[in-house]
PDB file of N, CA and C and ligand atoms in Angstrom:
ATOM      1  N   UNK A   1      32.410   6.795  23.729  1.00  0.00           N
ATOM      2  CA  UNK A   1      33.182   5.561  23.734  1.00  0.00           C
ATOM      3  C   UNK A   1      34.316   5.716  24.727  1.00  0.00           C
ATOM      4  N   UNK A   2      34.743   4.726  25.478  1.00  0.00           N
ATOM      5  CA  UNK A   2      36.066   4.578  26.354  1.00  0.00           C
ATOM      6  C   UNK A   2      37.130   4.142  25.593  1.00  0.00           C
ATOM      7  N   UNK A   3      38.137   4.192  26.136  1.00  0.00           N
ATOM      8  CA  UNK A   3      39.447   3.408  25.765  1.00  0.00           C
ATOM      9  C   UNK A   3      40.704   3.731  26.703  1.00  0.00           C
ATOM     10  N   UNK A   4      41.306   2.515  27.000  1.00  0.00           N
ATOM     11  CA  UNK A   4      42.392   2.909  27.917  1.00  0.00           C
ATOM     12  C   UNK A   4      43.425   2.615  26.947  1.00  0.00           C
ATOM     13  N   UNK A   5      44.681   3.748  27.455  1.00  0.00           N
ATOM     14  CA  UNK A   5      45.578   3.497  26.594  1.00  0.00           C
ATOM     15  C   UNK A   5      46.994   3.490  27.503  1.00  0.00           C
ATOM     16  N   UNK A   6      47.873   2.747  26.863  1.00  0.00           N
ATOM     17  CA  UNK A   6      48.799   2.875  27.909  1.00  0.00           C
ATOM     18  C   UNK A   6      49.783   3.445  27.795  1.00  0.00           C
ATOM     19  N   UNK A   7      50.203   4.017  28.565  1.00  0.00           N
ATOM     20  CA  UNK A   7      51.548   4.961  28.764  1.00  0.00           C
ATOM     21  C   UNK A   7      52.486   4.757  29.561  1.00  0.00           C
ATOM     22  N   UNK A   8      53.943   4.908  29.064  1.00  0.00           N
ATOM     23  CA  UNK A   8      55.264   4.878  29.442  1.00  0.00           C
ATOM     24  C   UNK A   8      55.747   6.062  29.990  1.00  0.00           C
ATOM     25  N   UNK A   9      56.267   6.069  31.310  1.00  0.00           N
ATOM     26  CA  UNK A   9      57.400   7.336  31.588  1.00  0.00           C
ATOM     27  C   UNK A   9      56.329   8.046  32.496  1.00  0.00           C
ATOM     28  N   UNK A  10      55.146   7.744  32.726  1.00  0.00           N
ATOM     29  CA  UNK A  10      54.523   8.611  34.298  1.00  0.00           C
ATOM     30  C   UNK A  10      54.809   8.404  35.253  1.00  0.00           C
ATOM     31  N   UNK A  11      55.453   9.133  36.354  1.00  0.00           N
ATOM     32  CA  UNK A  11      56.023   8.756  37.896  1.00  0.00           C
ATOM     33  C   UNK A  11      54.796   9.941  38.779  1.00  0.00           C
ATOM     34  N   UNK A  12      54.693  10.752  38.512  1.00  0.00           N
ATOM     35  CA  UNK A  12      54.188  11.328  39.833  1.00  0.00           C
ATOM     36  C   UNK A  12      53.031  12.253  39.117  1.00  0.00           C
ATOM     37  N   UNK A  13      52.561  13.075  40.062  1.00  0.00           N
ATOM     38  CA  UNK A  13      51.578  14.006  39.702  1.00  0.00           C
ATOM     39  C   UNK A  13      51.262  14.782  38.674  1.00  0.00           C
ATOM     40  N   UNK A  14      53.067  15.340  38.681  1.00  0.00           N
ATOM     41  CA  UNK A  14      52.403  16.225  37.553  1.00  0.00           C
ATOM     42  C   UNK A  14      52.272  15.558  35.867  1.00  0.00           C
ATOM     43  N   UNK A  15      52.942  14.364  36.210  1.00  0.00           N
ATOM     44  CA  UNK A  15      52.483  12.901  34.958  1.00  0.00           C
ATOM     45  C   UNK A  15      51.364  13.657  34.918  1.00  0.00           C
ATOM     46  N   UNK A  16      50.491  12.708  35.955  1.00  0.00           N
ATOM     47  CA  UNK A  16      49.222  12.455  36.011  1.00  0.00           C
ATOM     48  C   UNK A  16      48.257  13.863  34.917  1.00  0.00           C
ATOM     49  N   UNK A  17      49.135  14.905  35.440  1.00  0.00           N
ATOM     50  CA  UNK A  17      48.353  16.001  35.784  1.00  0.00           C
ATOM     51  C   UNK A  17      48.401  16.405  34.144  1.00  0.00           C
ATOM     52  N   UNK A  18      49.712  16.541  33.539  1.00  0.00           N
ATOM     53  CA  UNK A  18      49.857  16.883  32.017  1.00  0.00           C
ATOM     54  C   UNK A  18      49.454  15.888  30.718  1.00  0.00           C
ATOM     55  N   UNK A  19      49.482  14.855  31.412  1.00  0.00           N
ATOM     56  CA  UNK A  19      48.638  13.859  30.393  1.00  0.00           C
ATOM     57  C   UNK A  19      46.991  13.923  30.101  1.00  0.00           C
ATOM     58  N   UNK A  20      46.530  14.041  31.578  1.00  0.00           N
ATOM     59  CA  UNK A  20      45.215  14.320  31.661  1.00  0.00           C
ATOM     60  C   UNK A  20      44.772  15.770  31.111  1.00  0.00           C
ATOM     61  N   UNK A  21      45.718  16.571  31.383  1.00  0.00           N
ATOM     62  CA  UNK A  21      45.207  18.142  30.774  1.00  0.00           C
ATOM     63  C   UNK A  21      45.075  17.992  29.450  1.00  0.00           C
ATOM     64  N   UNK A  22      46.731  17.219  28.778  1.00  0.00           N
ATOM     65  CA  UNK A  22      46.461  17.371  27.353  1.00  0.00           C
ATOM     66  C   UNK A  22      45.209  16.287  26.440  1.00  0.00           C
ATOM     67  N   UNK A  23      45.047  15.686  26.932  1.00  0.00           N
ATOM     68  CA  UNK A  23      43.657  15.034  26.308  1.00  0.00           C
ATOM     69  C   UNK A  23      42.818  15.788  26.611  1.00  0.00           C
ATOM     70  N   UNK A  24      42.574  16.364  27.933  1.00  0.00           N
ATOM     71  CA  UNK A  24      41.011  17.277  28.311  1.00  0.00           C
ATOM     72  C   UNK A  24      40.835  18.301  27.535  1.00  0.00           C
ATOM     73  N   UNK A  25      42.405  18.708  26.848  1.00  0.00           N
ATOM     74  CA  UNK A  25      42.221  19.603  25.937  1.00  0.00           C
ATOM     75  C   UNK A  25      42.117  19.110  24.156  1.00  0.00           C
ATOM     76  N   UNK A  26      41.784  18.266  24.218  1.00  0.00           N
ATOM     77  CA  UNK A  26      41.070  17.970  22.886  1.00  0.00           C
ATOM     78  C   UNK A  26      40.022  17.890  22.824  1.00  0.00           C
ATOM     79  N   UNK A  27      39.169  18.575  21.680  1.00  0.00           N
ATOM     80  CA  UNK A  27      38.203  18.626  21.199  1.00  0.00           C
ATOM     81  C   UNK A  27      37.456  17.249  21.015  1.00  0.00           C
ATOM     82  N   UNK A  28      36.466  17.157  22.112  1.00  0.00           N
ATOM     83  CA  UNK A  28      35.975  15.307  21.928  1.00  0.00           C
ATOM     84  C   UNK A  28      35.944  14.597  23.432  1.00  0.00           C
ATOM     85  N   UNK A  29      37.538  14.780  23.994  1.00  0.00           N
ATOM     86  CA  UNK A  29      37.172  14.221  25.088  1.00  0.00           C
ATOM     87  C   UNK A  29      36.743  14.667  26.318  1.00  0.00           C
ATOM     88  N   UNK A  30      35.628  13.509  26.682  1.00  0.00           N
ATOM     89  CA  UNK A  30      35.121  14.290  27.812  1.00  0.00           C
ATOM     90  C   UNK A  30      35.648  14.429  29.467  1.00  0.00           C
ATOM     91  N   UNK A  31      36.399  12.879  29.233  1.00  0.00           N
ATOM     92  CA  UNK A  31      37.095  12.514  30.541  1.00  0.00           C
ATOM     93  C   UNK A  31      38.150  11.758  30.127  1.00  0.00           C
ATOM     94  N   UNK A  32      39.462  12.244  31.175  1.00  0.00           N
ATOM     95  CA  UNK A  32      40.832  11.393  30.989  1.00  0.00           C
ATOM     96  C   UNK A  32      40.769  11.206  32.355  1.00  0.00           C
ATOM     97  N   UNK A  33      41.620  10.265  32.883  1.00  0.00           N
ATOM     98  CA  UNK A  33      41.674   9.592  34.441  1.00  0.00           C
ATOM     99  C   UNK A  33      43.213   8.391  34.282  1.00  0.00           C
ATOM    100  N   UNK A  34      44.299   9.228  34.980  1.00  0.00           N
ATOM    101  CA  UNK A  34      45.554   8.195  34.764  1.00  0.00           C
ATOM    102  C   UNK A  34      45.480   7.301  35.957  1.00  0.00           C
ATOM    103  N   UNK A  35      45.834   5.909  36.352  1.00  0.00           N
ATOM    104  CA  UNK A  35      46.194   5.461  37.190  1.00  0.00           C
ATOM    105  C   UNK A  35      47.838   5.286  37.139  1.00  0.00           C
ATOM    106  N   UNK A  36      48.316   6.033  37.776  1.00  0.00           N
ATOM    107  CA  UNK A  36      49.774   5.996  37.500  1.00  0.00           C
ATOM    108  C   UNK A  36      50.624   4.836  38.083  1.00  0.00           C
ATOM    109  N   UNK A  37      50.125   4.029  39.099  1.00  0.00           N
ATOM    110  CA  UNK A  37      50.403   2.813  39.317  1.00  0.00           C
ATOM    111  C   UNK A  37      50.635   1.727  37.813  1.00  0.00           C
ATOM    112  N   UNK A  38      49.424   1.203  37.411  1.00  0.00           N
ATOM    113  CA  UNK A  38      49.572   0.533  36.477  1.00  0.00           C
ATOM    114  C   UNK A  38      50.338   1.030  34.938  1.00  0.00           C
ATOM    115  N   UNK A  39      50.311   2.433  35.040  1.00  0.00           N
ATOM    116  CA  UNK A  39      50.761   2.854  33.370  1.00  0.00           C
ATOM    117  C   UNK A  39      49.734   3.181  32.508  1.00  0.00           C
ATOM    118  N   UNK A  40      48.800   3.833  32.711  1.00  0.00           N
ATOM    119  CA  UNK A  40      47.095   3.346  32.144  1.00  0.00           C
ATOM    120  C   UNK A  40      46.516   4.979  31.863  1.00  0.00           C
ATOM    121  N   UNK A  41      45.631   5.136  30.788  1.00  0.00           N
ATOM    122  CA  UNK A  41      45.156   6.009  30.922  1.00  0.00           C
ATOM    123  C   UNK A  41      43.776   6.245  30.265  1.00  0.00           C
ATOM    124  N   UNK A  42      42.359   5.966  31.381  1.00  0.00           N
ATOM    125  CA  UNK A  42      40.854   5.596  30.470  1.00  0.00           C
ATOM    126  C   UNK A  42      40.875   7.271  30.158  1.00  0.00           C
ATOM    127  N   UNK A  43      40.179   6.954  28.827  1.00  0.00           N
ATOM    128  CA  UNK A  43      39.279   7.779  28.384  1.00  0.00           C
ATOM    129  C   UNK A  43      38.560   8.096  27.843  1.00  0.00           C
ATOM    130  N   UNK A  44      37.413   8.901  28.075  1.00  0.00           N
ATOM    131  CA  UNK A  44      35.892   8.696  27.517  1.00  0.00           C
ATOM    132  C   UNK A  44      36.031  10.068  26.326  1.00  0.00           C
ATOM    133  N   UNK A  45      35.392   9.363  25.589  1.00  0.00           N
ATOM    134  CA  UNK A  45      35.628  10.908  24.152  1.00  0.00           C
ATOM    135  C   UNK A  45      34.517  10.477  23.092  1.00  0.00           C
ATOM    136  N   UNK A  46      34.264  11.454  22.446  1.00  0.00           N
ATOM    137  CA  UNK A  46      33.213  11.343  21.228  1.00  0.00           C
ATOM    138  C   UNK A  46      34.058  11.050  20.017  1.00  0.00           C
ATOM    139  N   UNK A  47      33.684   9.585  19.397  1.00  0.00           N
ATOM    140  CA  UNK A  47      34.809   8.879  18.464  1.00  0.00           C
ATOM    141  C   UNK A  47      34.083   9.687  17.274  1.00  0.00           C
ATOM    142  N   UNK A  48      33.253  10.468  16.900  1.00  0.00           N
ATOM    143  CA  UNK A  48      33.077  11.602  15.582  1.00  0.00           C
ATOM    144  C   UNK A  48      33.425  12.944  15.591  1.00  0.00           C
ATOM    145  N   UNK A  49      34.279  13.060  16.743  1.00  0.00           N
ATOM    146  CA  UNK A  49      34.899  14.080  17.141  1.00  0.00           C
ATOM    147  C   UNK A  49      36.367  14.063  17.178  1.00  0.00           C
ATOM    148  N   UNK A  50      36.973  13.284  18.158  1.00  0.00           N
ATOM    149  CA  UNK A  50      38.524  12.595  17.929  1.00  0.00           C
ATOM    150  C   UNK A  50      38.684  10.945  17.776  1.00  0.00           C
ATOM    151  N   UNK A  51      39.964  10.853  17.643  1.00  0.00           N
ATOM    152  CA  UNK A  51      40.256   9.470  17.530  1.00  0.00           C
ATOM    153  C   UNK A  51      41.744   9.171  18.337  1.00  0.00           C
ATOM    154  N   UNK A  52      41.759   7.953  18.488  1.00  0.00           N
ATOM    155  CA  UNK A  52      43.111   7.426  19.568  1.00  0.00           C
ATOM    156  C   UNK A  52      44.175   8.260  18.797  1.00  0.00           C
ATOM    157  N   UNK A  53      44.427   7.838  17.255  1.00  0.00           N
ATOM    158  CA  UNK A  53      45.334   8.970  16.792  1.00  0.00           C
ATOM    159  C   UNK A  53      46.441  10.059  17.771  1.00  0.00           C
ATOM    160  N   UNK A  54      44.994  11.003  17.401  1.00  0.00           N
ATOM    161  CA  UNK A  54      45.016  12.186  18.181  1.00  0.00           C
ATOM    162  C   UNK A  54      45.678  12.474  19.325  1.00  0.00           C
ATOM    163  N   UNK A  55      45.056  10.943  20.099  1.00  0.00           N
ATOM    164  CA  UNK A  55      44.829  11.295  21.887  1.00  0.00           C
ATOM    165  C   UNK A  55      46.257  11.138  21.555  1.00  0.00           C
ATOM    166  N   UNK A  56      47.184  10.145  21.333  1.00  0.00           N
ATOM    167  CA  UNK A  56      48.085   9.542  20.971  1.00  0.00           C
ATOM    168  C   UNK A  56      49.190  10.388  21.218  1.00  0.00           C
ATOM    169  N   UNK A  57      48.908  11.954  19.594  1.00  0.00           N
ATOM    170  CA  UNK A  57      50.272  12.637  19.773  1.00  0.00           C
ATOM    171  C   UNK A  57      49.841  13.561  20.914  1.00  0.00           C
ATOM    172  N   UNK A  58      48.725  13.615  21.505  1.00  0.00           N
ATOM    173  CA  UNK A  58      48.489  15.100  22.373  1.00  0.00           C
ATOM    174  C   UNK A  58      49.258  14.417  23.713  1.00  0.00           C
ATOM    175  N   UNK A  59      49.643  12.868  24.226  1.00  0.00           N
ATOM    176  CA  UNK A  59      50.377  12.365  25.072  1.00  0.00           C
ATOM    177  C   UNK A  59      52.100  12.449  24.931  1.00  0.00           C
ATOM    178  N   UNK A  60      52.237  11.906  23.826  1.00  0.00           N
ATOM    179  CA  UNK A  60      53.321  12.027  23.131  1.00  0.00           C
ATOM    180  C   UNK A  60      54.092  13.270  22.914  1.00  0.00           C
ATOM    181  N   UNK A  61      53.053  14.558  22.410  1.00  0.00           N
ATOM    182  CA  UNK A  61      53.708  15.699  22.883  1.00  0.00           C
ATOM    183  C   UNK A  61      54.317  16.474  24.124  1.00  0.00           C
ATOM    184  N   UNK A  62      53.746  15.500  25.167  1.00  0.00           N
ATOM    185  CA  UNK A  62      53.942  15.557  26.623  1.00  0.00           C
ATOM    186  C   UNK A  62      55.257  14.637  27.020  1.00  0.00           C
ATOM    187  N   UNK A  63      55.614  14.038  26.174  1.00  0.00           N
ATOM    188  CA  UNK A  63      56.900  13.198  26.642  1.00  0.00           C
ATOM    189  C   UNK A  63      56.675  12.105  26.730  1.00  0.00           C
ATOM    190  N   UNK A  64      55.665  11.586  26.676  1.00  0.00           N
ATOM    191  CA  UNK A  64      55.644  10.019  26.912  1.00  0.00           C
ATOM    192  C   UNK A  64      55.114   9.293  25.777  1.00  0.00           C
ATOM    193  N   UNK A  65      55.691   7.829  25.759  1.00  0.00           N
ATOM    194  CA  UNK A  65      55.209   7.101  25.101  1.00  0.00           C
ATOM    195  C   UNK A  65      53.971   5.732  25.307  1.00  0.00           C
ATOM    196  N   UNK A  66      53.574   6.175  24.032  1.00  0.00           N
ATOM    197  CA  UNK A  66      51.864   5.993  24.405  1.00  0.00           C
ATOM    198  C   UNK A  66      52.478   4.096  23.371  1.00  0.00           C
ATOM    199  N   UNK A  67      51.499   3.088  23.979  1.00  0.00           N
ATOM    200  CA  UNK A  67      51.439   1.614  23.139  1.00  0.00           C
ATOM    201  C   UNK A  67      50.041   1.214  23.512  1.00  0.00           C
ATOM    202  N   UNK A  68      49.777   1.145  21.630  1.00  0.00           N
ATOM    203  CA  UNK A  68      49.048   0.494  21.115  1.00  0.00           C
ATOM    204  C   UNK A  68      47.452   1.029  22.031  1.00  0.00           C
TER     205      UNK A  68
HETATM  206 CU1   CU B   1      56.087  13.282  36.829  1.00  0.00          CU
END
């Protein structure tokens, strides 16, 4: 399943770079991809494996705030 979720507070690379690590490092997802222009972040994951939840605080633990 996909889902984009959006995120507050990414400016540059290493945004890009620690948001995407910390989802890649959950158990489930297979692909994260930020567009840091828009605030956005798709990602493809096995929903019997994780859930937005999850993706949620593993962003959030990174500093940013994740909506809805
Ligand atoms: Cu940055």
């Amino acid at each position: 399943m996909e889902k984009t979720l959006n995120v507050q507070g990414m400016t540059c690379g290493h945004c890009k770079m620690a948001v995407e690590g910390a989802l890649k490092n959950l158990d489930g997802v297979s692909t994260a991809e930020v567009d840091l222009e828009a605030g956005k972040v798709s990602v493809t994951f096995n929903e019997s494996k994780v859930n937005v939840e999850a993706m949620k605080e593993a962003i959030e633990d990174q500093g940013y705030d994740v909506e809805a």
